[in-house]
Each structure stands twice: as C-alpha cells, then as structure tokens.
Short mmCIF file of C-alpha atoms in Angstrom, two decimals:
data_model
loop_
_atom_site.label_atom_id
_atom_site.label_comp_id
_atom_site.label_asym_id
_atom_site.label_seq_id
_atom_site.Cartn_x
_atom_site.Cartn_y
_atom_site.Cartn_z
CA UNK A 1428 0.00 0.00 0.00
CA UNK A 1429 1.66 3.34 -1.17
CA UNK A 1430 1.32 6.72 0.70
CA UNK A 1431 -0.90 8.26 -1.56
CA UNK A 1432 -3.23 4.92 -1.48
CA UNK A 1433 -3.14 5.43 2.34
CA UNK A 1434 -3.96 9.15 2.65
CA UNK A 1435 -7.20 8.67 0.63
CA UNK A 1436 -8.42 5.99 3.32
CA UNK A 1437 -7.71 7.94 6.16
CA UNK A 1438 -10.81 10.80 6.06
CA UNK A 1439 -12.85 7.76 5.15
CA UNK A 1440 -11.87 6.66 8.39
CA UNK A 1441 -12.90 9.73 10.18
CA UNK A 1442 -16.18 9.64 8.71
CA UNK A 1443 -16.77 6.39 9.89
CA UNK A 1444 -16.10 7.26 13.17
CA UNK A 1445 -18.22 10.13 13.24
CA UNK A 1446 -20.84 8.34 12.08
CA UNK A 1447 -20.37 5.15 14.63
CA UNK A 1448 -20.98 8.34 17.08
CA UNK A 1449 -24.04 9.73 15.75
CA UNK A 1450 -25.50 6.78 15.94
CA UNK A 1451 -24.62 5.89 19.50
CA UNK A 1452 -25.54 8.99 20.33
CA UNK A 1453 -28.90 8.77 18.63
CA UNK A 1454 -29.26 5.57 21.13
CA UNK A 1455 -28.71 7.22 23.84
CA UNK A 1456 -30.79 9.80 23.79
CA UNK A 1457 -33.72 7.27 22.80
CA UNK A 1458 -33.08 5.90 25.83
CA UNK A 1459 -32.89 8.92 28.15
CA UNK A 1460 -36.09 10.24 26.05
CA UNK A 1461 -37.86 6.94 26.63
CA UNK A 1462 -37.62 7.94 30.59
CA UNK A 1463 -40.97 10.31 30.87
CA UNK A 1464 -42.94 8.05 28.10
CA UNK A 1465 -43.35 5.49 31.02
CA UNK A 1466 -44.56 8.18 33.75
CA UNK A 1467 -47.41 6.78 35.77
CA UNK A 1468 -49.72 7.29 38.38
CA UNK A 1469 -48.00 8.53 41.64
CA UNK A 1470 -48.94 9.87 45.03
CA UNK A 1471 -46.39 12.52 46.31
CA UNK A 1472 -46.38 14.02 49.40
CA UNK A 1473 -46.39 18.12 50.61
CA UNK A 1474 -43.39 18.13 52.65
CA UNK A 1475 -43.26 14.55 54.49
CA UNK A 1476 -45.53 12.36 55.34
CA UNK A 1477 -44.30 10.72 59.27
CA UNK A 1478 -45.38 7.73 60.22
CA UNK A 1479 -48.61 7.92 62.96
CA UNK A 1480 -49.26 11.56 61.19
CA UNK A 1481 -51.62 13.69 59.23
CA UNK A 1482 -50.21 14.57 55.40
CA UNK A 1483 -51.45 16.29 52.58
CA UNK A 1484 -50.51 14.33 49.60
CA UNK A 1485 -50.96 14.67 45.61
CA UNK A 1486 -52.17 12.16 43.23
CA UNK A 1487 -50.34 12.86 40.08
CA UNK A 1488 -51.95 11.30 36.77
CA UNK A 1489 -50.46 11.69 33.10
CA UNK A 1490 -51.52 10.74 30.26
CA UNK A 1491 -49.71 8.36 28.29
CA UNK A 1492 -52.12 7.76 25.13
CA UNK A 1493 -51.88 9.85 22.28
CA UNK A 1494 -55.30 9.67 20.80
CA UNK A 1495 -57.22 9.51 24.29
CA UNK A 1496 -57.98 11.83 27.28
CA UNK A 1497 -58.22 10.38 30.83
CA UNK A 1498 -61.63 10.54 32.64
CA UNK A 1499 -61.68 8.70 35.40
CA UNK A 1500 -59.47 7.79 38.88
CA UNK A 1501 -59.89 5.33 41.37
CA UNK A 1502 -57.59 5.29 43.84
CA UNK A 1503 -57.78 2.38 46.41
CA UNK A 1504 -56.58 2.53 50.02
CA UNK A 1505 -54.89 -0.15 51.73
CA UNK A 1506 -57.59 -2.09 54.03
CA UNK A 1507 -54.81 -3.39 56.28
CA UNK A 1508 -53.79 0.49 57.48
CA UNK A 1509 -57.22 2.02 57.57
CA UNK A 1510 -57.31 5.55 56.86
CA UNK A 1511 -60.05 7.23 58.64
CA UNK A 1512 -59.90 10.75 57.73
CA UNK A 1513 -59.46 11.21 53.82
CA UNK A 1514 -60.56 14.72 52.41
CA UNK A 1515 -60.34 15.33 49.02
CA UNK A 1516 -60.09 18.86 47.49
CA UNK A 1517 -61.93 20.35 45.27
CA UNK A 1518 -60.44 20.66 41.75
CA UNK A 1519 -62.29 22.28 39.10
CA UNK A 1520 -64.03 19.92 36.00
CA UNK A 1521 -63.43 17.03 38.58
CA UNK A 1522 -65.87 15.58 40.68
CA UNK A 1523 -64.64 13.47 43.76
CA UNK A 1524 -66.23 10.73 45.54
CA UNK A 1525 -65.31 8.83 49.09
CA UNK A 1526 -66.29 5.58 49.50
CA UNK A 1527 -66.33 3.95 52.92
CA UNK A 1528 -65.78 0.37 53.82
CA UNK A 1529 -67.07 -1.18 57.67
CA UNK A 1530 -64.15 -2.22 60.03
CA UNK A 1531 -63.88 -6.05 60.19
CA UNK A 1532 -62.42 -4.94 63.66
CA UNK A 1533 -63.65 -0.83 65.10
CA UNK A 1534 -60.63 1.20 65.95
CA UNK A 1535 -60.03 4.01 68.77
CA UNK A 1536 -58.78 7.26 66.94
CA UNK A 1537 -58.90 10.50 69.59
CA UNK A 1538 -60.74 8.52 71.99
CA UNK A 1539 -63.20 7.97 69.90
CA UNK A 1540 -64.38 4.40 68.68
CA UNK A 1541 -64.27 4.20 64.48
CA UNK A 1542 -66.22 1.29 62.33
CA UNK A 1543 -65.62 3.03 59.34
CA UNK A 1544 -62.23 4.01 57.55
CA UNK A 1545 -62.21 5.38 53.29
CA UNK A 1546 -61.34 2.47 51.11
CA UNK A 1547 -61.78 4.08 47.58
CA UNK A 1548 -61.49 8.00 46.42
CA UNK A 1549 -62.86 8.20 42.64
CA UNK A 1550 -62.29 11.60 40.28
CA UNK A 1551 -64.66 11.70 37.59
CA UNK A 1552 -64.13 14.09 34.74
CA UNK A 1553 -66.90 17.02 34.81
CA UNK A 1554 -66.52 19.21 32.38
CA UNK A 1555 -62.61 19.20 32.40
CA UNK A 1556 -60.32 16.12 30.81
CA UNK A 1557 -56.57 15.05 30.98
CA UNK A 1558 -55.18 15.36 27.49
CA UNK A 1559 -52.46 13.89 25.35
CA UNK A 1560 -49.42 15.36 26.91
CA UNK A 1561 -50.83 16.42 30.17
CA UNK A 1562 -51.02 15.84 33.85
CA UNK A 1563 -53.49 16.43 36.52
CA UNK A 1564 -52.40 16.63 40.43
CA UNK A 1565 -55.32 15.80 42.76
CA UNK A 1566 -54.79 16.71 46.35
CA UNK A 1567 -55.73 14.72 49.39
CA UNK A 1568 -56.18 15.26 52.66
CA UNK A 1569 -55.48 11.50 54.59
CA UNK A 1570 -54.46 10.13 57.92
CA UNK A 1571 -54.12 8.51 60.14
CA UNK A 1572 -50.92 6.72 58.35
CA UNK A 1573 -49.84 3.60 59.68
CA UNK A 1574 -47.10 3.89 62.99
CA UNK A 1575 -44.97 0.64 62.02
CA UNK A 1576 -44.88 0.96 58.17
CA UNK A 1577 -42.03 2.36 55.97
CA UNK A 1578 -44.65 2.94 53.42
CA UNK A 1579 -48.31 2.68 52.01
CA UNK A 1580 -48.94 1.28 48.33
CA UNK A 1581 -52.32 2.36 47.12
CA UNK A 1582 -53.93 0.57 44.19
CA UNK A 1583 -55.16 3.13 40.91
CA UNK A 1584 -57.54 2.39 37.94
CA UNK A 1585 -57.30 4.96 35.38
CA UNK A 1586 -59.87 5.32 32.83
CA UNK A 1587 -59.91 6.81 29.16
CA UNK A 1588 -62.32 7.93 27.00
CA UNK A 1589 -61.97 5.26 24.95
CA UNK A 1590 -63.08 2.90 27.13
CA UNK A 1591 -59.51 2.01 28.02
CA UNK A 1592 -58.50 0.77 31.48
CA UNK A 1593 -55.23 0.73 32.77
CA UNK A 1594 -54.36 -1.01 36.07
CA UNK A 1595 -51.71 0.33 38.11
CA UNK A 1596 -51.60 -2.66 40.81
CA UNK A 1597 -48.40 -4.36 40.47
CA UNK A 1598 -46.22 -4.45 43.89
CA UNK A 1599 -42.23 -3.57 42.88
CA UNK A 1600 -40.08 -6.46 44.19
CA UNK A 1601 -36.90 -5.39 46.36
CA UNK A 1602 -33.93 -5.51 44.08
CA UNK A 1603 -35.89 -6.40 40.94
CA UNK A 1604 -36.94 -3.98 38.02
CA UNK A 1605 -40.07 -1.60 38.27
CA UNK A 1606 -42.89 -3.14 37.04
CA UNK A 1607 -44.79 -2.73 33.82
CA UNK A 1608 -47.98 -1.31 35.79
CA UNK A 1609 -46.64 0.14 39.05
CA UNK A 1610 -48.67 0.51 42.53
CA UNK A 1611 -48.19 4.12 43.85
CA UNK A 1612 -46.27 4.12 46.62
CA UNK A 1613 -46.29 6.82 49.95
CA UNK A 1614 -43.01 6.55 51.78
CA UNK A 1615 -43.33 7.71 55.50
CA UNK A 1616 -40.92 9.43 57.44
CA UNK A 1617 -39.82 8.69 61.03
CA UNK A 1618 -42.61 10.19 63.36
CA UNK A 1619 -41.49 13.57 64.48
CA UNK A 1620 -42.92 16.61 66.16
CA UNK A 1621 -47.06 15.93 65.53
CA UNK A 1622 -47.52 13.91 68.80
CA UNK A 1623 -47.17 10.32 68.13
CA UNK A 1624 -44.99 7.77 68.94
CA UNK A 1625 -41.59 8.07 71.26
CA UNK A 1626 -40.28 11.39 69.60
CA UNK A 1627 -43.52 12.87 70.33
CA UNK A 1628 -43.82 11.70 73.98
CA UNK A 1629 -40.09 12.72 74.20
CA UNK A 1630 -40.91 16.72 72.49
CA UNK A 1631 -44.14 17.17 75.19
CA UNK A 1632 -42.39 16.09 77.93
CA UNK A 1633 -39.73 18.64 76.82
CA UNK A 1634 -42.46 21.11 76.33
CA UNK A 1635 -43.68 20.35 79.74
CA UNK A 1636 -40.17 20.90 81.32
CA UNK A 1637 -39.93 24.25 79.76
CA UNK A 1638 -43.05 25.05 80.60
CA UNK A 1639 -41.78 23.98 84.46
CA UNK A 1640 -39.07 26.11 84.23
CA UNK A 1641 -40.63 29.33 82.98
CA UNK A 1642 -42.88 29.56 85.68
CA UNK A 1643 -40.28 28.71 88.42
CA UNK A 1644 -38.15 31.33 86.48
CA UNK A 1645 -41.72 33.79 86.59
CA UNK A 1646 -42.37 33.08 90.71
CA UNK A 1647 -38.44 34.09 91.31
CA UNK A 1648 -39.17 37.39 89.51
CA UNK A 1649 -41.91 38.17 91.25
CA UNK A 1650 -40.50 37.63 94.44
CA UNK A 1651 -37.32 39.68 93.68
CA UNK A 1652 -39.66 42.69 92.55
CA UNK A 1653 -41.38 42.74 95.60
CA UNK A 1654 -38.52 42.35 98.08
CA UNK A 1655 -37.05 44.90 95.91
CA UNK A 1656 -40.51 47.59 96.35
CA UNK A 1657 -40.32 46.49 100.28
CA UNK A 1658 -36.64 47.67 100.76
CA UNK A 1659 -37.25 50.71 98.58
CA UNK A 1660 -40.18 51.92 101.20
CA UNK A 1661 -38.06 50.27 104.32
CA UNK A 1662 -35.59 53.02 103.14
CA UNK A 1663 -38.09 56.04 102.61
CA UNK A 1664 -39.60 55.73 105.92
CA UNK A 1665 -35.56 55.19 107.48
CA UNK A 1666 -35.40 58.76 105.48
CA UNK A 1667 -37.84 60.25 107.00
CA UNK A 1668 -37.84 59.16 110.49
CA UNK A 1669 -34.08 60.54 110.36
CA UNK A 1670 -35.83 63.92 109.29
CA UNK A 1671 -38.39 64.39 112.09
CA UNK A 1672 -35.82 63.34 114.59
CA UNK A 1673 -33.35 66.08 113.59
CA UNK A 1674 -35.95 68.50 113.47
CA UNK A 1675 -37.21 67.76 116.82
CA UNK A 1676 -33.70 68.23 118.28
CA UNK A 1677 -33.30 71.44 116.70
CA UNK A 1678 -36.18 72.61 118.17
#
C-alpha cells in the first residue's frame, strides 16, 4: 500500500467514526427520552408524610395515550392500614367521591371508637379532561398513616375515553426492576414533632419541662420585685424618720 493509497483511506476513516458516534448517540438519547414516556400514576407528598401523622398528599396522573384523554381515577386505600380521615379537594371539572368500607375490627382514633375508615377515592371528569401530553395533580387530605410501616402502596384504575383501562396494581419487588404497571407508593418518614410515637412523647415532655421552668423562672421574679418595692419603702420611711428626729432636736 503506497502513501498516496493510504492518505485517501484515512478521512474515510474519520467519517466512519463520526458516524459510529451519531449513531450511538442517537441511542442514547432514545433511551434517556424513553424515561418520561413510562410516567405513571403517583402519590407525592407536601413536605413529608411521618409515620402515625396527618399529610397532605398529591395524586399525580399523566396521560400516556396519544389519541385519548383520561376521565376517570380510582384510587384504592390499603384495608390493612385504615385511613379514617381522607378529604379530598376540590379541583375544578373534577368531581370526587369517598367511598367507605365497615371495620372487620372498630378502631379508637382521639378517643373515639371508628367502624368506618375510606377504602376508595374516585375523580370523575366534569366538564374538564386530561389530554395527550398532560397531567393532573389531585390533592388529598389523609391520615391517620400507619405507625410501624415504611410505606403505604395504594392501588389506581385509570380510565380513558376510549373505554380504556389501565391497572396500576403491580407491587415492585426489592432488588428487581419496576414493574410494567406500578402501585403508587407513599413513603413515610420517622414520626417527628405531631404527637405520636416516642419522639412525640419525648418533644411534650420537653415542652412540659420548659413550661416547668418558665414559671419557676416567673415566681423568682416576682419575688425579687417585691422584696425589691419592700426595701425601697423600708428606706423612705428610714429617710424620714431621720428627718423628724433632727428636726425635733433642733427645736
């Protein structure tokens, strides 16, 4: 192979690598672009939600479909951590829906006995629909969460206009891939300043130790003020005894 025979190969070369990158390239960002095509239903919490506690969560729903709009939500509760104050609120061209199941077993919330606890919370489109492209949040008002969990998994049906159901059911396996269909999942935090559980106990009895304190602090003030007004008028009436003395001397 002579020199001349060699230079021509060599851009050819170059191209070839250039395109070899193009196309890699092309794959990767198919794959990184393929990441929101497989969004699915999800519940999200507003701040945390601590285990024991109150939260305010959001149901977030995309659409996936192209040529349908989404109508319909159920979301299912867990039966085995019953809920028993769920509030949905209002969001407009929705209309919501609680559905309450009877306690196998009543439950003591606030002193108060419960037979009842929310098993189901259904949106139904009302004038208003979640397009191609778009999401809908749907916030929710639920609690009492479970005091020994790391998390809830709610079950979802979502509902098209073209009569299309999709299930999002399936339970992700520790260490395996995320299912086709995933269950939305709530992960709780540890329980922490709203009154449950050991860190609870452990903030009021702080409280309560403050609250000790401040008035033992308040009662030694108030004594010190008044020994302070009774020396104050001890002194005046030294003064003027001291006064009428010397004046009845002089005279």
């Amino acid at each position: 192979m002579n020199a001349s025979s060699y230079a021509s190969r060599k851009p050819l070369s170059s191209r070839a690598l250039r395109a070899v990158a193009v196309v890699a390239g092309a794959g990767v960002a198919s794959v990184l672009l393929a990441g929101p095509a497989a969004a699915h239903v999800s519940v999200q919490p507003q701040g945390e939600a601590a285990r024991g506690g109150y939260a305010t969560v959001f149901v977030k729903v995309p659409n996936e479909r192209d040529n349908a709009s989404t109508v319909k939500l159920e979301l299912n509760l867990p039966t085995e951590h019953p809920m028993t104050s769920v509030m949905p609120q209002p969001v407009p061209g929705w209309r919501a829906e609680v559905t309450k199941t009877k306690l196998a077993k009543p439950l003591t919330v606030h002193g108060k006995q419960v037979t009842e606890a929310v098993s189901k919370v259904t949106w139904t489109a009302d004038g208003s629909k979640i397009g191609p492209g778009q999401f809908q949040q749907f916030p929710l008002s639920l609690g009492p969460l479970p005091e020994k969990a790391d998390q809830v998994v709610f079950k979802a049906l979502q509902t098209y206009d073209n009569k299309e159901v999709v299930r999002w059911i399936e339970a992700a396996e520790e260490g395996g891939a995320e299912p086709e269909s995933p269950a939305p999942v709530l992960e709780l935090a540890a329980a922490e300043g709203h009154g449950h559980g050991a860190a609870g106990d452990e903030a009021g009895d702080k409280a309560s130790d403050q609250a000790a304190k401040d008035d033992s602090d308040d009662g030694t003030d108030a004594t010190a003020r008044v020994l302070g007004v009774v020396g104050i008028l001890v002194g005046a009436a030294g003064v003027a005894f001291g006064v009428l003395a010397g004046r009845r001397r002089a005279s």
